[in-house]
Coordinates of C-alpha atoms in Angstrom, one line a residue:
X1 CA 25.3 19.4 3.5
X2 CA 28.5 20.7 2.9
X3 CA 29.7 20.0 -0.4
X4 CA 26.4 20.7 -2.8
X5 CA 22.9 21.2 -2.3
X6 CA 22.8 17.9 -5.0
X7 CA 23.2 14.6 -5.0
X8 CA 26.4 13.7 -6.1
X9 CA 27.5 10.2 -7.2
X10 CA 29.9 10.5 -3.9
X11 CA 27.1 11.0 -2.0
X12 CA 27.3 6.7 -3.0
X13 CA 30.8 6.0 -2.2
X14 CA 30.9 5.0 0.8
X15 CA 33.1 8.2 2.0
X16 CA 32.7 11.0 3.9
X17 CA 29.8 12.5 1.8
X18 CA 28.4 9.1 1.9
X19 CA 28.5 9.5 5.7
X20 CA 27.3 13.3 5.8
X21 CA 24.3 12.1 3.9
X22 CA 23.3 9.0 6.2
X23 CA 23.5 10.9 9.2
X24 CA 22.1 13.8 8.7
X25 CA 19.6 12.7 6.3
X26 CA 18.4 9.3 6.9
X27 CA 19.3 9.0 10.8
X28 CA 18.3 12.7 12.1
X29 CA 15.1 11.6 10.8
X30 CA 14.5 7.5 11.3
X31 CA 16.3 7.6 14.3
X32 CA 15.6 4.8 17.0
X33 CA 17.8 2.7 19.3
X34 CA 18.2 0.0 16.7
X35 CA 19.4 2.3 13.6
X36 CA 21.2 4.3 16.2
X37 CA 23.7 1.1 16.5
X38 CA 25.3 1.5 13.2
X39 CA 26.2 -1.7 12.8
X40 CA 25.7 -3.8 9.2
X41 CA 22.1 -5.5 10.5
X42 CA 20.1 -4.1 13.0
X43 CA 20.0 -6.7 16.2
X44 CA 16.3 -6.9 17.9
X45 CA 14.1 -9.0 19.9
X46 CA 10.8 -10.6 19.2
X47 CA 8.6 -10.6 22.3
X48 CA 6.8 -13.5 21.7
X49 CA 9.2 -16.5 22.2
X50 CA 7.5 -18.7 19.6
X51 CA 6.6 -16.3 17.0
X52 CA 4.5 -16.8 14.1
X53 CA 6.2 -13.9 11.7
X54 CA 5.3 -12.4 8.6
X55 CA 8.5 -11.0 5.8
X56 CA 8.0 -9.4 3.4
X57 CA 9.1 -6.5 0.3
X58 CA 8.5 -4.4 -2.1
X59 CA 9.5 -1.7 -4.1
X60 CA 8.3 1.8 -5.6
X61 CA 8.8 3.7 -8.4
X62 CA 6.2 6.0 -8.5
X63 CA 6.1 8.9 -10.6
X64 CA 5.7 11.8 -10.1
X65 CA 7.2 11.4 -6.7
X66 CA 5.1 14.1 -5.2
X67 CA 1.1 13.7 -6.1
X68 CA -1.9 15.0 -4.0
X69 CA -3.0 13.5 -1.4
X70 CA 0.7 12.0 -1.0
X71 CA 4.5 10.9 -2.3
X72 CA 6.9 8.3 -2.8
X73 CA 8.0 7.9 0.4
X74 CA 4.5 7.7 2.3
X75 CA 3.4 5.2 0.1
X76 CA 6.9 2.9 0.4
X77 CA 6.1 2.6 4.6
X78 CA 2.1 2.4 4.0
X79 CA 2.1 -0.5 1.3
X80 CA 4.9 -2.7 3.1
X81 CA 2.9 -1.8 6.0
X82 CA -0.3 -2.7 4.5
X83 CA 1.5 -5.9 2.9
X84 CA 1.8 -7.0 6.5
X85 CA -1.3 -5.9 7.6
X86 CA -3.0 -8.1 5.4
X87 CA -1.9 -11.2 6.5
X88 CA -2.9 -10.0 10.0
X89 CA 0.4 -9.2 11.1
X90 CA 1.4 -6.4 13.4
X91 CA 4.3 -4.8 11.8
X92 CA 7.4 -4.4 13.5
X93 CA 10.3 -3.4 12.0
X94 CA 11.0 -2.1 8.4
X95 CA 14.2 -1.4 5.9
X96 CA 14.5 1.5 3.2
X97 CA 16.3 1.4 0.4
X98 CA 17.5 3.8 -2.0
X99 CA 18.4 4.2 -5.5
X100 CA 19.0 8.2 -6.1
X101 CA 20.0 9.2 -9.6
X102 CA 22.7 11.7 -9.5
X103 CA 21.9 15.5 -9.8
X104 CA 18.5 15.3 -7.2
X105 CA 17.8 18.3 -5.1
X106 CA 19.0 17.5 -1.1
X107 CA 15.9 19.2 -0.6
X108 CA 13.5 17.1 -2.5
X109 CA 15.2 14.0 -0.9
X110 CA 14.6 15.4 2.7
X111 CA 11.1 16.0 1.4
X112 CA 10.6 12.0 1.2
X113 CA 12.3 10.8 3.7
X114 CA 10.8 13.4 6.0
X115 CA 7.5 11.6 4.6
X116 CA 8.8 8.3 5.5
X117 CA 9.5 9.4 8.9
X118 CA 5.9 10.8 9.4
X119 CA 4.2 7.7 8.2
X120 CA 6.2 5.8 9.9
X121 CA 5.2 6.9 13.3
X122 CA 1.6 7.4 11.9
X123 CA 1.6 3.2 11.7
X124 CA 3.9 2.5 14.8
X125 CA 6.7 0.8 13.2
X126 CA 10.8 1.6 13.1
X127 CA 12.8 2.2 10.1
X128 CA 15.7 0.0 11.6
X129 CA 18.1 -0.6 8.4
X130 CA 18.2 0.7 5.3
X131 CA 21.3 1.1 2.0
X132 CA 21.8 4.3 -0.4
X133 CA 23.1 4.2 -4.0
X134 CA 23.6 6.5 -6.1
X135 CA 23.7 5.9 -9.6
X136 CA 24.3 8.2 -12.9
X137 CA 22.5 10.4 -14.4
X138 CA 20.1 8.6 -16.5
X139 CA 20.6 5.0 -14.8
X140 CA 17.2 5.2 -12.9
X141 CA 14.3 7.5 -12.7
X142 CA 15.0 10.2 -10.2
X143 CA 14.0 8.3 -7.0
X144 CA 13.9 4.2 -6.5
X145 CA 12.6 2.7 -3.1
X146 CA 12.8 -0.4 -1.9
X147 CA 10.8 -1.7 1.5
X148 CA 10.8 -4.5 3.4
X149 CA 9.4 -5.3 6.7
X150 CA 8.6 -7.9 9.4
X151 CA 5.6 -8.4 11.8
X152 CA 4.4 -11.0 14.2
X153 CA 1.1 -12.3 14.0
X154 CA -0.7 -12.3 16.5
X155 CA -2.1 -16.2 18.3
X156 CA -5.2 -17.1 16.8
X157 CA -4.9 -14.9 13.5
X158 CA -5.4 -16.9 10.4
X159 CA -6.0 -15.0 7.5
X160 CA -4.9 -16.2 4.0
X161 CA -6.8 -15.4 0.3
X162 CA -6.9 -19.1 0.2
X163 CA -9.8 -19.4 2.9
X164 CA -12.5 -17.8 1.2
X165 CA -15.8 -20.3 1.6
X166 CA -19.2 -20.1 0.1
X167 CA -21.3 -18.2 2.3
X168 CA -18.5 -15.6 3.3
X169 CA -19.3 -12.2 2.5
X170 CA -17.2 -9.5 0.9
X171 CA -16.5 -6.1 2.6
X172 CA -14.9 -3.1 0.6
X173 CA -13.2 -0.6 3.2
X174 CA -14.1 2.4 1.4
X175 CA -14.5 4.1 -2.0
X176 CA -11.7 2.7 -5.3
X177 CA -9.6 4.0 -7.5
X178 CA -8.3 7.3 -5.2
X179 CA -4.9 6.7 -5.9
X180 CA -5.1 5.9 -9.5
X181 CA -7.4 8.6 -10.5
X182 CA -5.3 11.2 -8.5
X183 CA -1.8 9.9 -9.6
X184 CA -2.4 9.8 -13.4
X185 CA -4.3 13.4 -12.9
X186 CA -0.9 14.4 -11.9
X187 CA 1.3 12.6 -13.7
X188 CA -0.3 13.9 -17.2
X189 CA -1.0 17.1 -15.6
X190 CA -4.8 16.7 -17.7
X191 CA -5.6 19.1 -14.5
X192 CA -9.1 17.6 -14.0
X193 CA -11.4 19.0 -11.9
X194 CA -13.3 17.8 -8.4
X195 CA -10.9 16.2 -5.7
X196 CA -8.3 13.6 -6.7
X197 CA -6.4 12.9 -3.6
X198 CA -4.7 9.5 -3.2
X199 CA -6.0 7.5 -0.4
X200 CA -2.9 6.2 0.4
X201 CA -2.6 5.3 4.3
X202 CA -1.6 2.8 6.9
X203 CA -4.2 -0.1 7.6
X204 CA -2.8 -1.9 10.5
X205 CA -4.4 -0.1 13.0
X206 CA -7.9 -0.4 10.8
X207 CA -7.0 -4.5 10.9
X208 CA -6.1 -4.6 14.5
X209 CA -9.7 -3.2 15.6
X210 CA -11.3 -5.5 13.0
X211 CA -9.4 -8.6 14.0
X212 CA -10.6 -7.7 17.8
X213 CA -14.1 -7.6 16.3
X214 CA -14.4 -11.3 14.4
X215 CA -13.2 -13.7 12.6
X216 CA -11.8 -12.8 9.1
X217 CA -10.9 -15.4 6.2
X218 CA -9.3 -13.6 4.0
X219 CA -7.7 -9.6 4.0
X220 CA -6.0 -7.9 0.7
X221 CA -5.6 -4.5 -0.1
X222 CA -6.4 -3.8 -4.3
X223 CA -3.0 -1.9 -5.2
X224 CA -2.1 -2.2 -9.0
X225 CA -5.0 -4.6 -10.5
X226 CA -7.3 -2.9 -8.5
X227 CA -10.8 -4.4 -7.2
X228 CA -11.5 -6.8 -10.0
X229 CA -8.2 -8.3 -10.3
X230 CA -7.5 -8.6 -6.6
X231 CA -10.8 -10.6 -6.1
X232 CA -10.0 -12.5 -9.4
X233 CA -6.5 -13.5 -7.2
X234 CA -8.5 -14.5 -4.5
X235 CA -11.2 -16.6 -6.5
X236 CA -8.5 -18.5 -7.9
X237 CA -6.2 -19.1 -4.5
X238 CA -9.3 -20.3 -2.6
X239 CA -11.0 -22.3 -5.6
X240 CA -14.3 -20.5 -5.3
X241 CA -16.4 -18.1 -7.0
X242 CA -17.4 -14.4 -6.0
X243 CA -20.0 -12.0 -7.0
X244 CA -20.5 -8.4 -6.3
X245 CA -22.7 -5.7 -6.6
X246 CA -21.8 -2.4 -8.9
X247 CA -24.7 -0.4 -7.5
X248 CA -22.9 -1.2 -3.7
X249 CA -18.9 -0.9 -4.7
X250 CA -18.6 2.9 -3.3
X251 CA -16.7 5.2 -5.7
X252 CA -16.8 9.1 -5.6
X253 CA -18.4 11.3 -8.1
X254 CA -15.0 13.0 -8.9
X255 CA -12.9 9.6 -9.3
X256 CA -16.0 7.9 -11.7
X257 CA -15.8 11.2 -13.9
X258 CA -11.8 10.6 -14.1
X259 CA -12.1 7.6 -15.4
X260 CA -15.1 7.9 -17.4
X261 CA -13.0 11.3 -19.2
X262 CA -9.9 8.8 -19.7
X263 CA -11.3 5.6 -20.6
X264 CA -10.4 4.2 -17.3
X265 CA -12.8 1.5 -15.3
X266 CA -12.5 2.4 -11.3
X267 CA -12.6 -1.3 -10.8
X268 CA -8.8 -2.0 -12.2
X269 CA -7.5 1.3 -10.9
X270 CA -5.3 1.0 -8.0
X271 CA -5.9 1.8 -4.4
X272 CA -3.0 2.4 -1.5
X273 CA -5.2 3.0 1.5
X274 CA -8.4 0.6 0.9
X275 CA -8.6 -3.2 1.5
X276 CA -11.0 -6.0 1.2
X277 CA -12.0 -8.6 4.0
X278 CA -13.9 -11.6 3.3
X279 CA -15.8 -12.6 6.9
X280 CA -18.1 -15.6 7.4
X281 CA -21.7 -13.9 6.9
X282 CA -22.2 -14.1 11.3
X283 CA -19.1 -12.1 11.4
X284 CA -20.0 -9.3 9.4
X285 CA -22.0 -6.7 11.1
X286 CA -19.5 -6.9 13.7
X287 CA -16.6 -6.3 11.9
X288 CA -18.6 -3.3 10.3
X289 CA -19.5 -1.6 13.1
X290 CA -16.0 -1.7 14.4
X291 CA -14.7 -0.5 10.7
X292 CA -17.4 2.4 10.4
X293 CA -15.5 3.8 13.9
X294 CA -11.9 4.3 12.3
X295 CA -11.7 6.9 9.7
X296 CA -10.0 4.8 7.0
X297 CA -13.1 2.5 7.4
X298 CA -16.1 5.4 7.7
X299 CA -17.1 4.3 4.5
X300 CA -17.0 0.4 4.4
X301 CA -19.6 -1.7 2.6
X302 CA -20.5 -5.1 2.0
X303 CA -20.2 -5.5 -1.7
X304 CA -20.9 -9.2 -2.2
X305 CA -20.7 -12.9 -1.5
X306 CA -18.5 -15.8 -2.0
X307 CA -20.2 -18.5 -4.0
X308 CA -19.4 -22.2 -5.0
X309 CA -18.8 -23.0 -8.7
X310 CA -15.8 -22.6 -10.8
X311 CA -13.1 -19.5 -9.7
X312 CA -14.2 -16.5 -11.3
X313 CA -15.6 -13.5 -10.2
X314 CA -19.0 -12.2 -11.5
X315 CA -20.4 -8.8 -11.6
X316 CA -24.4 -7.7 -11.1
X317 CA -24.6 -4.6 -13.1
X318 CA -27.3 -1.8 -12.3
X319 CA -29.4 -4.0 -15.1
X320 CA -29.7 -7.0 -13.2
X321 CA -27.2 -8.8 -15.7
X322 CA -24.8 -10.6 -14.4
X323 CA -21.1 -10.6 -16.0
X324 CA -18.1 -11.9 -15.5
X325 CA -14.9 -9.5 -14.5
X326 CA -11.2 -10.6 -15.6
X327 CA -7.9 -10.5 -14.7
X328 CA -6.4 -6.5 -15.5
X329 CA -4.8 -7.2 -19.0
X330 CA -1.4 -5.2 -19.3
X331 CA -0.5 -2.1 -17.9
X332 CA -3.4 0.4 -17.2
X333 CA -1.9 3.0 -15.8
X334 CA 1.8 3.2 -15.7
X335 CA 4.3 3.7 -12.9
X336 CA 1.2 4.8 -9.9
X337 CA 3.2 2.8 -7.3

């Protein structure tokens, strides 16, 4: 960059720094025929000429930007990713924006979009659009980023957290509350011991092998809310209730003494790289087996089973009692995503 090794609020302008910056920042990096055209919107094609597509966005405001295990702009690709993922969709296509405050480091900004590029390849999707502001110095936190994306779902996919039925059974990907444990550790600096590393990741290619192995009902990844309030969302979208096991809801030894040390209950703490399936009970050895064989499902576990009655979601405790779980009141943990 020729002008300052900082972001400066012409970097925003629209000018020539504006120009500097999007070329050799954003397009060295995301660059693919459909970026590479410059123009306002990308153009593209969707194979399928009677699509079913999925849209959708998000943003992230994470802080720190940089925590173990991952960084703002890894986890801006994985969860619009995921977002698709979950409704079965293969993504496709995504858009980045960014809102930069004036005065960050060119270098910590080609740390993140370096990120994005990585993860981007890691899921199989193109960056094809994206916007750049730059705003003053105090007008946002250091680093804003907005995703969106689209994907086509595939024929014959129908999965919504509305088709949950009695009888289904409830399958946890892997251990909760990674991210949460490991972003707080950092944000607070409380330098706990043991190994807090996010989990975020991309799940589409965990979906694609499970939707090849059955039929699923319902799929959602527990981001802010974590477990308990995602299946609480669930219970209420498909009328029904759910119950699940503590002593079979995997969480590592170094997460559970996290939130044991902080007051914190791994079921609300957020996860980026983890996601539940509900799967008629026939389906789900299947769908096991074929999670068991991709690394971000080595660990997944049937956790439960979908009930009739009133929505709610009930938890048997190691004591054989069996109570109910609510909604994530407020905030838990602040800015993890």
């Amino acid at each position: 960059m020729s002008v300052s090794n900082r972001i400066l609020l012409a970097h925003g302008s629209g000018g020539r720094l504006s120009h500097e910056l999007i070329e050799k920042v954003f397009k060295s990096r995301f660059s693919n025929p459909m970026l590479n055209q410059g123009d306002d919107a990308a153009e593209f094609q969707i194979p399928n000429p009677k699509p079913r597509m999925a849209f959708t966005t998000d943003s992230y405001v994470v802080k720190p930007l940089f925590f173990p295990g991952g960084d703002i702009g890894r986890l801006a690709v994985c969860g619009t990713v995921n977002d698709l993922a979950m409704k079965g969709a293969r993504p496709l296509y995504l858009s980045a924006g960014f809102i930069i405050e004036e005065g960050l480091s060119l270098e910590t900004l080609e740390k993140v979009v370096d990120s994005m590029a990585f993860a981007a390849r890691e899921a199989g999707v193109a960056i094809v659009t994206g916007d750049t502001k730059v705003v003053d110095k105090g007008a946002c936190d250091v680093l804003f980023i907005n995703t969106a994306g689209v994907g086509e779902i595939p024929e014959g996919v129908n999965v919504s957290g509305s088709l949950a039925a009695p009888g289904d059974v409830v399958i946890i990907s892997g251990s909760i509350g990674d991210h949460g444990a490991a972003v707080i550790n950092a944000r607070n600096n409380f330098g706990l011991s043991g190994d807090l590393f996010s989990d975020v990741a991309p799940l589409n290619g965990l979906v694609s092998a499970m939707l090849k192995a059955g039929i699923i009902h319902v799929l959602r990844d527990p981001t802010r809310g974590g477990l308990a309030t995602t299946l609480n969302e669930i219970s209420r979208q498909s009328k029904v209730a759910i119950a699940i096991e503590e002593e079979k809801i995997p969480v590592k030894p170094e997460v559970k003494g996290a939130c044991e040390m902080l007051g914190l209950d791994p079921l609300y703490v957020a996860n980026e790289g983890k996601l539940i399936a509900i799967v008629p009970s026939g389906e789900a050895e299947g769908i096991l087996k074929a999670m068991r064989q991709d690394p971000l499902g080595r660990e997944a576990a049937i956790i439960g089973q979908v009930e009739t009655g009133k929505p709610q979601v009930l938890l048997k405790t190691f004591l054989g009692s069996r109570r109910p779980l609510m909604m994530l009141e407020g905030e838990a943990l602040p800015r993890i995503c």
